[in-house]
Coordinates of C-alpha atoms in Angstrom, one line a residue:
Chain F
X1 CA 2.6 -35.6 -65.5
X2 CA 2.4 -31.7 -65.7
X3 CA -1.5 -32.3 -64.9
X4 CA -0.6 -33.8 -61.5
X5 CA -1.3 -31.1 -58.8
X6 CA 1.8 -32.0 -56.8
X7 CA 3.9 -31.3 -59.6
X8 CA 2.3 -27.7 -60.3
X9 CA 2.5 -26.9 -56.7
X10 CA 6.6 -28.1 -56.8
X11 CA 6.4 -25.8 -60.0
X12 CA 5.6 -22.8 -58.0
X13 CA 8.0 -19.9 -57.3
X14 CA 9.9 -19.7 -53.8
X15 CA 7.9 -15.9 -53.5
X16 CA 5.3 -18.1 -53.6
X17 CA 6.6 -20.3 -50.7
X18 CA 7.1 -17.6 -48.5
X19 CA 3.9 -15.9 -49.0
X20 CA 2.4 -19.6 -48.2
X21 CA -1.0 -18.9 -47.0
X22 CA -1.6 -18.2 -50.8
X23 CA -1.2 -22.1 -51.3
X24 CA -4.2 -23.5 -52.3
X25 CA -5.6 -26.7 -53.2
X26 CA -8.7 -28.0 -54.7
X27 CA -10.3 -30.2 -52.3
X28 CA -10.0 -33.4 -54.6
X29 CA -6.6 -32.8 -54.6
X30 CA -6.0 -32.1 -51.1
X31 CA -4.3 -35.8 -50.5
X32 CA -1.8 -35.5 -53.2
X33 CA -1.2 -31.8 -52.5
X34 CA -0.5 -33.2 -49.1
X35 CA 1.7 -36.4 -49.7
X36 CA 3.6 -34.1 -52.2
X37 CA 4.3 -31.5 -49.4
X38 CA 5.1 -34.3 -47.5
X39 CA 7.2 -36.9 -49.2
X40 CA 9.2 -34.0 -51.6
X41 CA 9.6 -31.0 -49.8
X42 CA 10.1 -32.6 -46.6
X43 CA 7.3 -30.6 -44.4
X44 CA 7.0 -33.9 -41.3
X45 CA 5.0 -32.5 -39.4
X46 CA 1.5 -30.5 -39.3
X47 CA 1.8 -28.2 -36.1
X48 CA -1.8 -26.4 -36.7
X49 CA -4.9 -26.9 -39.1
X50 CA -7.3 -23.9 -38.7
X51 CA -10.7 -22.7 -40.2
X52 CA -12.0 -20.0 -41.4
X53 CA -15.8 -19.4 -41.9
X54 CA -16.1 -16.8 -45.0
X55 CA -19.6 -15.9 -45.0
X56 CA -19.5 -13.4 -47.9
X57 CA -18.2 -16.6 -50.4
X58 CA -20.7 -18.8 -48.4
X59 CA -17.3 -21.4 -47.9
X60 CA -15.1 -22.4 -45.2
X61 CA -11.2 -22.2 -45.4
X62 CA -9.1 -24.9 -43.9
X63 CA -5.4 -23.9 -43.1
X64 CA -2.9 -26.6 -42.8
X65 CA 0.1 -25.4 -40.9
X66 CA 3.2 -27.4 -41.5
X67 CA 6.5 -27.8 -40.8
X68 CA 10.0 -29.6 -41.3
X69 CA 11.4 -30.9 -38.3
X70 CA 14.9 -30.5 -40.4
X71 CA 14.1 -26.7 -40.2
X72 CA 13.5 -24.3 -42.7
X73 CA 10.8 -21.8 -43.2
X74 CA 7.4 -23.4 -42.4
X75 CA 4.8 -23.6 -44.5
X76 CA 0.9 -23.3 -45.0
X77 CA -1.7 -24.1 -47.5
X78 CA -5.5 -23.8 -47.6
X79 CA -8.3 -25.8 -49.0
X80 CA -12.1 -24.5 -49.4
X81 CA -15.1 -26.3 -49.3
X82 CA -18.9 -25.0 -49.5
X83 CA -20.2 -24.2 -46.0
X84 CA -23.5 -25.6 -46.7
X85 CA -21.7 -28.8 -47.3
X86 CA -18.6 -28.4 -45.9
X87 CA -16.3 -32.0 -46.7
X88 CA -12.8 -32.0 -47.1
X89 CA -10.8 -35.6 -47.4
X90 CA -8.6 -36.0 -44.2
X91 CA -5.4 -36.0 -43.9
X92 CA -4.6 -37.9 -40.8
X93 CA -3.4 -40.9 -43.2
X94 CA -0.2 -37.9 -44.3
X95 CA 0.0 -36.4 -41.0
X96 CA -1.4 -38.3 -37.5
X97 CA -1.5 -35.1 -35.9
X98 CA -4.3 -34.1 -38.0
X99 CA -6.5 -36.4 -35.9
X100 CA -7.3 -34.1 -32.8
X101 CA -7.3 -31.5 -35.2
X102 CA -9.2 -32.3 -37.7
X103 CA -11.7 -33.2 -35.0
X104 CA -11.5 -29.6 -33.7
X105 CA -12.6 -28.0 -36.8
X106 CA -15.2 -30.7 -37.5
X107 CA -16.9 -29.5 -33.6
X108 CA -16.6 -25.9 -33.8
X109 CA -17.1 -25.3 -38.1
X110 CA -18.7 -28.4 -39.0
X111 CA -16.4 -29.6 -41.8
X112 CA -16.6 -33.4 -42.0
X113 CA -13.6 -34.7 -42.7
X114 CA -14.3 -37.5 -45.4
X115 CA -11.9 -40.7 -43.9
X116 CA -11.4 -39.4 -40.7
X117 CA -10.9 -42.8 -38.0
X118 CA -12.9 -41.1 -35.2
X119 CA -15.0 -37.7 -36.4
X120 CA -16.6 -37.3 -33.2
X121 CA -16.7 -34.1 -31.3
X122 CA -13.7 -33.2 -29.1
X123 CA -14.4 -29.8 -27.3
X124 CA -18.2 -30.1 -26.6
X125 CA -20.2 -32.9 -25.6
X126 CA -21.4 -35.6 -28.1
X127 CA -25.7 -34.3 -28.1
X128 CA -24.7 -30.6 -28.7
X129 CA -26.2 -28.6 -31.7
X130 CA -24.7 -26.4 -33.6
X131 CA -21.4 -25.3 -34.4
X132 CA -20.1 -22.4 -32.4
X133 CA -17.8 -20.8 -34.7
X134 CA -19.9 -20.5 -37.6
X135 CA -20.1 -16.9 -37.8
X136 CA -24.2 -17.3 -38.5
X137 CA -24.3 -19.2 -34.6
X138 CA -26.5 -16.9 -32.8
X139 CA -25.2 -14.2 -31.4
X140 CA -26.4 -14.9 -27.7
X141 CA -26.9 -13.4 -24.5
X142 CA -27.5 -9.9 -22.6
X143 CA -24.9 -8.3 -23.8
X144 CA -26.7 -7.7 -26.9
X145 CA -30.0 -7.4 -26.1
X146 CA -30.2 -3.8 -25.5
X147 CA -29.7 -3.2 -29.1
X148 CA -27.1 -4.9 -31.3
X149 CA -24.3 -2.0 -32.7
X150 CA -25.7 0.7 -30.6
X151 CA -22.6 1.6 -29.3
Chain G
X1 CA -21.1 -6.8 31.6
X2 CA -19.8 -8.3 34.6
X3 CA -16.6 -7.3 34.0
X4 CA -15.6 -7.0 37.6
X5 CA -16.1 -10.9 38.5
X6 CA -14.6 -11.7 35.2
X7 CA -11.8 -10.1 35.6
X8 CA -11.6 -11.6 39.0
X9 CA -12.2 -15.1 37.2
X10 CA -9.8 -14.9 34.6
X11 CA -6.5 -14.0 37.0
X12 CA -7.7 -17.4 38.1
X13 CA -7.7 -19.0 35.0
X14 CA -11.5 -19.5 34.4
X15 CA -12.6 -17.5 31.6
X16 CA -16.2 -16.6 30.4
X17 CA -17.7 -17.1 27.3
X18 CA -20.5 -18.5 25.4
X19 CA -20.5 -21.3 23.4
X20 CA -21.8 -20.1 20.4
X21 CA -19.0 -17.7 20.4
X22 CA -16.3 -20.3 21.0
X23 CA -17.7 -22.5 18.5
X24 CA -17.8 -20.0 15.7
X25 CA -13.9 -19.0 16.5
X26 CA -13.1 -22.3 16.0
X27 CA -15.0 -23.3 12.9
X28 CA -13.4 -20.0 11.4
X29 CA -10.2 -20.3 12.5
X30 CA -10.2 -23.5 10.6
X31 CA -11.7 -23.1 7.5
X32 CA -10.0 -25.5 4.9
X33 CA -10.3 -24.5 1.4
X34 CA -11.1 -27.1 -1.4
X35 CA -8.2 -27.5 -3.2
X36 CA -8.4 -27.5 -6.8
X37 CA -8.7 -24.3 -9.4
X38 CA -10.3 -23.8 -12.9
X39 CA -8.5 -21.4 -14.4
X40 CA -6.1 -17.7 -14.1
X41 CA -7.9 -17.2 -10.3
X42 CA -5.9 -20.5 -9.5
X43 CA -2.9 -19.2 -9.9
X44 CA -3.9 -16.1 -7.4
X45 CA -5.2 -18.4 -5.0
X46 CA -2.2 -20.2 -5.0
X47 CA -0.5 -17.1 -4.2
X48 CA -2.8 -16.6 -1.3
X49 CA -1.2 -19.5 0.3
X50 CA 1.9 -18.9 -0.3
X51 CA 4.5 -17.0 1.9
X52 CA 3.6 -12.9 0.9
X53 CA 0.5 -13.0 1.5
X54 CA -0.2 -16.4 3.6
X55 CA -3.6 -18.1 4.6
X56 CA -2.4 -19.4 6.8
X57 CA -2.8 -16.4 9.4
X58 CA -6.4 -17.2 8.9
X59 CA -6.1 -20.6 9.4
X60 CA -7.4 -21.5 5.9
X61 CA -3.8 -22.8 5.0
X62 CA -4.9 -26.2 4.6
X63 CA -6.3 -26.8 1.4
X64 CA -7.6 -30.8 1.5
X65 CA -7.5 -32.7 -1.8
X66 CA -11.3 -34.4 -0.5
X67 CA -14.0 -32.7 -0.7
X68 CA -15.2 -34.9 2.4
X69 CA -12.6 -32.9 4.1
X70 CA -13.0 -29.2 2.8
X71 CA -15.8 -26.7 4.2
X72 CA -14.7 -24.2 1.9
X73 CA -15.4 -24.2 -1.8
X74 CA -13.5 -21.6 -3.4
X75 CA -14.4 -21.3 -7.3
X76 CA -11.6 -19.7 -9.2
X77 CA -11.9 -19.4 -12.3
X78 CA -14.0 -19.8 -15.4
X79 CA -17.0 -22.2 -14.7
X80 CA -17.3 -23.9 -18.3
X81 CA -20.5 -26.0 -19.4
X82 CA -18.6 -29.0 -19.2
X83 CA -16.7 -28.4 -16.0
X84 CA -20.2 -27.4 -14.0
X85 CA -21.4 -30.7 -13.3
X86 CA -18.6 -31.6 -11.8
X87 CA -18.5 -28.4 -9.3
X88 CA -21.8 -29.1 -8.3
X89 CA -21.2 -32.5 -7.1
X90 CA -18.0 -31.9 -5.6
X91 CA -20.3 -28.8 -3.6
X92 CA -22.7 -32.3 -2.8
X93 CA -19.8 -34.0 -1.7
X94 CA -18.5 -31.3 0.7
X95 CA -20.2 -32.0 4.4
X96 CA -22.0 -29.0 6.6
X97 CA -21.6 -26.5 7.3
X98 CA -20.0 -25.6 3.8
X99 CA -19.2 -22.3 2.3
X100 CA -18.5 -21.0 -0.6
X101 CA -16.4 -17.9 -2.4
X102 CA -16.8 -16.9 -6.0
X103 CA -13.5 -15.8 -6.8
X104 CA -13.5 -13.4 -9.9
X105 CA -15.3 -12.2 -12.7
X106 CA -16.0 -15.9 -14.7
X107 CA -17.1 -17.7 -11.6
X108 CA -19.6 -14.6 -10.7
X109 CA -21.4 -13.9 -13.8
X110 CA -19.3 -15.8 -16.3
X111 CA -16.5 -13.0 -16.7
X112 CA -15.6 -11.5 -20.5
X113 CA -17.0 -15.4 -21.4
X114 CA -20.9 -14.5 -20.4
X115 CA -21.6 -14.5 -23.9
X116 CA -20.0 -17.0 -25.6
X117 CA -21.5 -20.3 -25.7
X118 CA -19.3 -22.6 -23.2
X119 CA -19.6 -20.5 -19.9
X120 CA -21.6 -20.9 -17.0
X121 CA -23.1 -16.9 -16.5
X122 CA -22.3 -17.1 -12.9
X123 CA -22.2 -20.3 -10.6
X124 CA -24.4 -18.5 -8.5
X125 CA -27.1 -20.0 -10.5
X126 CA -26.1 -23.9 -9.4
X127 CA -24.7 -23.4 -5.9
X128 CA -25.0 -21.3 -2.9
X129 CA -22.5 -18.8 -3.0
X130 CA -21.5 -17.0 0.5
X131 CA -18.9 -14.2 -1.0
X132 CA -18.2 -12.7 -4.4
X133 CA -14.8 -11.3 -4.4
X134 CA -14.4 -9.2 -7.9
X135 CA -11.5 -9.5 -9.8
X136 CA -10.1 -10.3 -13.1
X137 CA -8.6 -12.0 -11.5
X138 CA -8.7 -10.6 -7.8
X139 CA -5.2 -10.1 -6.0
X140 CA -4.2 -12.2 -3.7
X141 CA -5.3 -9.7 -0.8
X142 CA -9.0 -9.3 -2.7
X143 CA -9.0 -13.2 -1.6
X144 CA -7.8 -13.0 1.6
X145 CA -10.2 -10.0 1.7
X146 CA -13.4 -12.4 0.9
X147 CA -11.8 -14.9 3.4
X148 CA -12.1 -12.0 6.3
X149 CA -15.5 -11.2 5.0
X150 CA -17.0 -15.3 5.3
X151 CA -14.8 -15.4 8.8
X152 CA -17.9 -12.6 9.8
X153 CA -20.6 -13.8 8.6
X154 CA -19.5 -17.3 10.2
X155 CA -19.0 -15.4 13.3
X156 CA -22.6 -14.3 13.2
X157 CA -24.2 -17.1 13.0
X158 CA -26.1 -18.3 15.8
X159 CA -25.8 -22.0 16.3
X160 CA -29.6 -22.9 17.5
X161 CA -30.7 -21.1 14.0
X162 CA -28.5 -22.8 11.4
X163 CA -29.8 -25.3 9.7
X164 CA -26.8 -27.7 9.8
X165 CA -27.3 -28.4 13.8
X166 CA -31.2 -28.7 13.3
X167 CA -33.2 -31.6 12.5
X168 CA -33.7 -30.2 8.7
X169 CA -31.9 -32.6 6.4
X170 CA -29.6 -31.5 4.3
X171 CA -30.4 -31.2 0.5
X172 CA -28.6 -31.9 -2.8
X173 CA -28.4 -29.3 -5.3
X174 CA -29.1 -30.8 -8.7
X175 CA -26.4 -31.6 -11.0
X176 CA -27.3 -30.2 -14.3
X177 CA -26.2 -32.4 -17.3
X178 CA -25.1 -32.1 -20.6
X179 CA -28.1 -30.6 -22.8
X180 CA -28.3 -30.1 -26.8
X181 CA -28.6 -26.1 -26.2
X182 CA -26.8 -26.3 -23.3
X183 CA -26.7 -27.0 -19.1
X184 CA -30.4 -28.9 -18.3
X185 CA -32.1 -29.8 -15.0
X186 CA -34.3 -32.4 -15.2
X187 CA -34.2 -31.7 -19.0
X188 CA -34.9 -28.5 -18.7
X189 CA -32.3 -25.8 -20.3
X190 CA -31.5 -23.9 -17.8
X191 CA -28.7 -21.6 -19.8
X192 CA -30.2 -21.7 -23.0
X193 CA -27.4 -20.4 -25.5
X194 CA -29.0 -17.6 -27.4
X195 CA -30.8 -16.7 -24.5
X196 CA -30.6 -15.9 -21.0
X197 CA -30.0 -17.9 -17.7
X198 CA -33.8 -19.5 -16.5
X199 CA -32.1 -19.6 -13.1
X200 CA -32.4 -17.4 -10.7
X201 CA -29.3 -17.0 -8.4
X202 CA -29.1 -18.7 -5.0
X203 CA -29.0 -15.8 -2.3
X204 CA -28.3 -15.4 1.4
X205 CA -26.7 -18.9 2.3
X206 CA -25.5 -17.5 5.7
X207 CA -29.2 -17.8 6.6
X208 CA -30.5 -20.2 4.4
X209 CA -29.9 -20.8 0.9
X210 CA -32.9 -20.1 -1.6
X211 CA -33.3 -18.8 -4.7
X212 CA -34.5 -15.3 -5.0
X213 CA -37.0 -16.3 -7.0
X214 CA -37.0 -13.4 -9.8
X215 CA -35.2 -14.1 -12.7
X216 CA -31.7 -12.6 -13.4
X217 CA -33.2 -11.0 -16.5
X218 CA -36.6 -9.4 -16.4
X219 CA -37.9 -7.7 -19.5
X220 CA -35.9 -4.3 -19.0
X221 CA -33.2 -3.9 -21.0
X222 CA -29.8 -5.4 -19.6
X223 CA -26.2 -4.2 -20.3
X224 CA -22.9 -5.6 -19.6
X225 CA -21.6 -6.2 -16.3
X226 CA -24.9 -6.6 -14.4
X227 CA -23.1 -6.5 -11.3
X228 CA -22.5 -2.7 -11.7
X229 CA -25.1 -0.3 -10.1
X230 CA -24.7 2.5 -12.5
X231 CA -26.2 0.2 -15.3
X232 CA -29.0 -0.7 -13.3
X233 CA -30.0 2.7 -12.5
X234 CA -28.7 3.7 -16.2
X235 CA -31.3 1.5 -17.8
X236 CA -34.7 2.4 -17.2
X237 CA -33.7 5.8 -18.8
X238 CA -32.4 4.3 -22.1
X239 CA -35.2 2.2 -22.3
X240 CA -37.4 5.2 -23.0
X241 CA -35.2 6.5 -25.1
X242 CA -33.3 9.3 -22.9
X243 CA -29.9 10.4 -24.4
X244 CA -27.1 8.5 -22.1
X245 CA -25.1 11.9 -21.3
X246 CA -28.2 13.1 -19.6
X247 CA -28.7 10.1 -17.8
X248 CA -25.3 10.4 -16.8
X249 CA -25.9 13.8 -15.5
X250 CA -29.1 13.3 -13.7
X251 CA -26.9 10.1 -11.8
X252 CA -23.8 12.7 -10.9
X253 CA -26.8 15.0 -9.6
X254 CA -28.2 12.2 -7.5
X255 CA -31.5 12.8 -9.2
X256 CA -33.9 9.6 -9.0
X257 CA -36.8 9.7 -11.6
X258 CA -38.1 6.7 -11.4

């Protein structure tokens, strides 16, 4: 039972709860991390799921945003993957509104989101390559051609 | 002038005129605006119709929801990838004579967006553009401004030299589509992200729209705004390697070494 991530993530102090961000789950885990935040602290609703591209670690952060519609102090918790491979298991079977989002982050950093009911692109169009946000997109047009960091 | 038998003509009621002239008052004392907005520029625009400032002095009040309706295209906002097909054909859509006013920054040379990798850099480079009115965004009067500004260059036109009342057909403007790096034409990149716009801009509609057939980028070093004629002058000097401040002096001085 103790081995359960859910029930070392309940076991976790409340300075821990407000510093939330620090939250974070292994990616296998990431569906019980999330049906535990869910079903026993309450957190109904997932208002914002962000990424991060952390080129120095060569991995992307995911940020799940959530909150209680009860009230209370929201909370967040992260999940990393390789950015070479970048694959997290969805979450749009906890939370619906992951769907759009999840989607979001899939177009801009390219994590594929491993159950997802529609991964598809949502911001640009369906033949585009690349994925923008990634910090190693090119850096692109005149402004920079006169000599990058000059200034 | 004749002014003495004109005068005599007009306590008459007969007044003298030509008809090119009464033909231009009236085409730009009626310019309807195209009514929809892309982005923060709509909101000034809006403005511009309303009450403070009021188009309608101009007669421009009436902004149609057709473009079958509209001669006036006024772009204002941010002309994303995605959105620029859709301008273009509602420019196709829009019958002669049509005009058109890039309102801000975004819609002139893609704004504070010109880099990124979802902006048109300018829609110059799809559709004929009659006035750029600066701005990020532009106040209300800047518009009304631009308006003023296309009311003369309407009232210059001479109606046996446009093309519009020739026999010269009128021409659709491609309608770029969706690319893999970007806007295409005949599935050719034309905004390559990474690079620079393969367009050149489309220039002196008044007369008769063409491109200006050089490139917006040649291979001298290009800073940020283009639209500013300091940089231009600036850059030649920079590219051989001359400290700004004294290319800054040498421009207060009025020097030109070219």
């Amino acid at each position: 039972m103790s081995d359960q991530p859910g029930e070392r993530l309940i076991a976790a102090s409340p300075a821990a709860w407000r510093d939330a961000t620090r939250l974070e789950a292994h990616g296998d885990h990431l569906p019980a991390v999330a049906r535990v935040v869910r079903d026993q602290l309450g957190y109904d609703m997932l208002t914002n799921l962000t990424a991060v591209d952390d080129l120095a670690r060569g991995e992307i952060e995911v940020i799940y945003h959530v909150v209680s519609l009860a009230g209370g102090a929201p909370l967040a918790f992260r999940a990393r993957t390789p950015r070479d491979a970048a694959r997290l298991p969805s979450l749009v079977a906890c939370w619906p509104g992951a769907e759009l989002q999840e989607r979001e982050a899939y177009d801009l950093f390219g994590v594929v989101f491993d159950g997802h009911p529609d991964l598809r692109r949502i911001y640009l169009w369906d033949d585009f390559i690349g994925h923008p946000m990634r910090r190693d997109f090119p850096r692109q047009g005149d402004k920079y051609i006169a000599g990058a960091g000059e200034e | 002038m004749a002014t003495e038998p004109q005068l005599a003509a007009e306590r008459h009621g007969v007044f003298l005129t030509t008809v090119t002239r009464l033909y231009n008052w009236g085409r730009r004392s009626s310019v309807y605006p195209l009514s929809f907005g892309l982005a923060c520029c709509a909101i000034e625009m809006m403005a511009t119709g309303m009450a403070r400032v009021d188009l309608a002095r101009f007669g421009a009040e009436m902004f149609r929801a057709s473009p079958r309706q509209a001669d006036l295209m006024i772009v204002a906002g941010t002309v994303t990838k995605k959105m620029a097909p859709q301008v273009v054909r509602l420019y196709n859509q829009m019958p002669e004579p049509r005009y058109v006013i890039s309102m801000g920054a975004c819609a002139t040379s893609g704004g504070p967006f010109r880099d990124g990798y979802n902006v048109l850099r300018g829609i110059d480079l799809l559709i004929p553009v009659d006035v750029y009115v600066p701005g990020c965004p532009p106040r209300p009067e800047a518009l009304l401004h631009g308006l003023m500004t296309l009311q003369a260059q309407i009232d210059a036109q001479r109606l046996d030299a446009v093309r519009w009342y020739s026999d010269r057909e009128a021409r659709d403007h491609p309608v770029p589509t969706l690319g893999q790096h970007g806007l295409a034409i005949d599935g050719q990149t034309i905004d390559p992200i990474g690079g620079l716009p393969l367009l050149s801009p489309l220039t002196s509609p008044h007369a008769e729209a063409h491109r200006s057939g050089q490139l917006e980028h040649p291979q001298e070093i290009r800073l940020f705004p283009i639209m500013d004629d300091l940089v231009e002058r600036e850059t030649p000097w920079r590219a051989r390697g001359v400290a700004r401040e004294i290319a800054a002096d040498d421009l207060k001085r009025g020097g030109n070494h070219e």
